[in-house]
Amino acid sequence: MTTTTLDSKVPSGPIEDRWDNHKFSINLVNPANKRKFTVIVVGTGLAGASAAASLAELGYRVRVFTFHDSARRAHSIAAQGGINASKNYPNDGDSAFRLFYDTVKGGDYRSRESNVYRLAQVSADIIDQCTAQGVPFARDYGGLLANRSFGGAQVSRTFYARGQTGQQLLLGAYQAMMRQVHLGNVELTTQTELVDVVVKDGVAVGIVTRNLLTGDTESHSAHAVVLATGGYGNAFYLSTNAMKSNVTAAWRAHKKGAFFANPCYTQIHPTCIPASDEFQSKLTLMSESLRNDGRIWVPDKVGDDRPAADIPETERDYYLERRYPAFGNLVPRDVASRAAKKEVDQMKGVGPLRNGVFLDFADPIDRLGEGEIRERYGNLFEMYERITGEDPYAQPMRIYPAVHYTMGGLWVDYNLMTNLPGLYCLGEANFSDHGANRLGASALMQGLADGYFVLPYTIGDYLSESLGNEPVPTDDQVFKDAETEASDHVNRLLSIGGTRSVDWFHRELGKIVWENCGMERNAEGLEKAISEIQALKTEFDTDLRVLGSADRLNQSLDKAGRVEDFFGLAELMCRDALHREESCGGHFRVEHQTEDGEALRDDENFSYVAAWDWNGGEKPTLHKEPLEFEYVKLAQRSYK
Amino acid sequence: MDLTLEVWRQAGESAEGRFETYDAPDVSEDMSFLEMLDLVNERLIAEEREPIAFDHDCREGICGSCGVMINGKAHGPQLGTATCQLHMRQFEDGDRIVVEPWRAKAFAIVRDLVVDRSPLDRIIEAGGYISAPTGAAPDANMIPVPKESADAAMDAAACIGCAACIAACPNSAGQLFTSAKLAHLDLLPQGQPERYKRVEAMVETMEEFFGSCTNHGECESACPKSISIDNIALMNRDYLIAKLKNRKLAGQH
Ligand SMILES: Cc1cc2nc3c(=O)[nH]c(=O)nc-3n(C[C@H](O)[C@H](O)[C@H](O)COP(=O)(O)OP(=O)(O)OC[C@H]3O[C@@H](n4cnc5c(N)ncnc54)[C@H](O)[C@@H]3O)c2cc1C
Ligand code: FES
């Protein structure tokens, strides 16, 4: 494993001035010249749609691609809880510095200070922007915006639109983008999947796509390519992500030379509805806000099958309140998740499959009345009942952790450019701002910060250098080769002619990854997982069954390509987890814990971003970006 | 439970379609409707028959991807519930379930249960937005919005764009979808400057694709978000004003 050091292009100077200084010192493209540049944006989630709209407003020619049938259906639509911003409207002492500090700390000191500070700085502008677009944020009776505290934060800085914040923010960005479509500044292509990033002489010059309805393979060239293609939580098969979320765009860019950073940092959300059987296709998140009032417990006795109401107080273990008296049920996500796993592993799980813990509202209903609880959580209770058939007013909910978010992603510098010149990456698809653990309500903030307020500035610096250059024509050999490779690949998948469905492989892969690279990891399990993944991949290559043809909608075929990329990613995740001999945030190595069973970091040796180079398919090479902390004091997190 | 499905199969837009019958034994009542279809598909693949194509993504009732006619009802029997949120406990052992795609002239059948809903995007493109270029926004608390208005705007904004309203309507009218977007934007102060221009553009685009509304009200009960048909009245009124009123004075309305 050879290593080189990566340059993050972070500006110098006092942290609060860095972004302003940077904006001043980078090159601009003059307004009349902007229309001479074509930028491809892949993905129309919060990050992609906001970027496309903003770039088009500036005058760039923007071409947007998404595999969804409508840009509005991107996975961002599903975000529930809210979006953070350091507006300090409640006058409770919030500031850009505090949001910055909380984010770096919450990320267990594995993120880049300058990026996080910038994120906190522009967060306030996001709320202004979205309000102007008509996002119906919750308001108080005086007509001003309401805030709540989220995920254990000590200030109320979360803005929300009922339980549908992601939907409303995405509709705002989608509508802004559709306005540009109307004006002719954005050319939007739906039902079209990126299958390759085209690189010539080390520079990203375009993409190859596959039309999901006709199977046509096409090349598109541009002066720059922006990937905003979301996270890879579905490598675990079961997750809270939408079914079509996948890693293909990022992974294929990785295979063309883009470094993949911190793949092992994955976030497990503690409050999801447990699986009901093996045909469970995805897991539903129950908003974290439930932990504000609900109390989490399991029966004291192993295998106690009595209904919750028959188990007396003295025979219940409110394990979070017991272990973490100061934070109780509001400990951070990673801590709450591991604690639940511990109880279930000790066979104290509840429900028909013994795969959950109770989240109980009996006390708050006594204290506040059912009406108040209905007011606070009515829609969530209803959703729970619809899915499980159980009434959470009458009996406790059952919850269990599930994969939710991926902090890892393509490595980007301060300008959000990958190590391949001309290739940018935004939103959940990049690795940038959340370190080893993301705070609640910060993903929406990051996606919109990247798209509305960072990329539109930083891309000009790169583009200005190529003024007067036409994009590489799509009949260039690099495009032709990529097209051939793409259609060969599809034909290969169709011609295997085996016996197992793509879902079967996905499920099996997910089991391996969840078992060995999920909430807890250890060296032995990770090594075992790597060889099991390789063996399963061999089976995939010889025993996959994809029926039908490539020239019309073929959902199994679409999925086969995506699952194949999950194999490569899953292996890299395990390698990354194996190499990181410490525990931090969402990465918990059993070998590295404190006496109390908490994550034990090794700042001396692992205070760096691990960026992996594909290396032509040989063993991946590790590059390091050292992390320096000038403003935040490193400490062991404690929630006792 | 054991079920029998009759599913519409159609290879492509211009291909001939037909119902095919599938036995679906051993379905668990905890499955969602789409998980039941997954199970049927797994069995079809095992028999080397092509699986049924259907649209879906979030499986949480929010992305608007899913949606089929179940026994003649858009999204099936449960009120306020998208197909992906419908669970099999709503059915009885031995049931025969007919599954069809959305039927509307403007929605071409792509394959089996998948239809092309892009006309909805055309309606939004025509004017379903507030023109607020990035960077130009005033402080978010500069314009207070009465809570009642914000809540009502949110009620309308909850539309997921699934098109069940159009599928349920005997005339395939697009009124509920279009009026929900108009109400969302028009109930907010930020939406006022473009209000009358917006309603004209969106209504006229809608009419290019969809039939006329004759007040059947099927749309409201099919809507998985229970969006109110009162929005249609607001739209009609605004459209009339837009057509009659001097635009320069419309802002004072
Ligand atoms: C259930 C749930 C609740 C959440 N709640 C919150 C919350 O309350 N607050 C918060 O801050 N965060 C929340 N998150 C996280 C947050 O929603 C996501 O991290 C964020 O929305 C990701 O946005 P994005 O723009 O990066 O990607 P996405 O929204 O995932 O968009 C990806 C886009 O890329 C396209 N795409 C992908 N691959 C390709 C390809 N190969 N070719 C063409 N197009 C492609 C897709 O079509 C899509 O348009 C939640 C997540 C989940 C799962
Ligand atoms: S799959 Fe998203 S609404 Fe049903």
Short mmCIF file of C-alpha atoms and ligand atoms in Angstrom, two decimals, chain B residues 56-59 61-66 84 160, ligand 2:
data_model
loop_
_atom_site.label_atom_id
_atom_site.label_comp_id
_atom_site.label_asym_id
_atom_site.label_seq_id
_atom_site.Cartn_x
_atom_site.Cartn_y
_atom_site.Cartn_z
CA HIS B 56 -41.76 2.56 -7.53
CA ASP B 57 -38.89 4.05 -5.60
CA CYS B 58 -39.27 5.47 -2.08
CA ARG B 59 -41.89 2.95 -0.93
CA GLY B 61 -45.67 7.25 -0.12
CA ILE B 62 -43.73 10.40 -0.94
CA CYS B 63 -41.93 10.16 -4.30
CA GLY B 64 -45.09 9.62 -6.35
CA SER B 65 -43.49 6.90 -8.48
CA CYS B 66 -45.88 4.10 -7.66
CA CYS B 84 -46.52 1.34 -1.81
CA ILE B 160 -46.67 13.86 -4.71
S1 FES C 2 -42.96 4.34 -4.22
FE1 FES C 2 -42.76 6.42 -3.72
S2 FES C 2 -44.81 7.02 -3.43
FE2 FES C 2 -44.98 4.90 -3.67
#
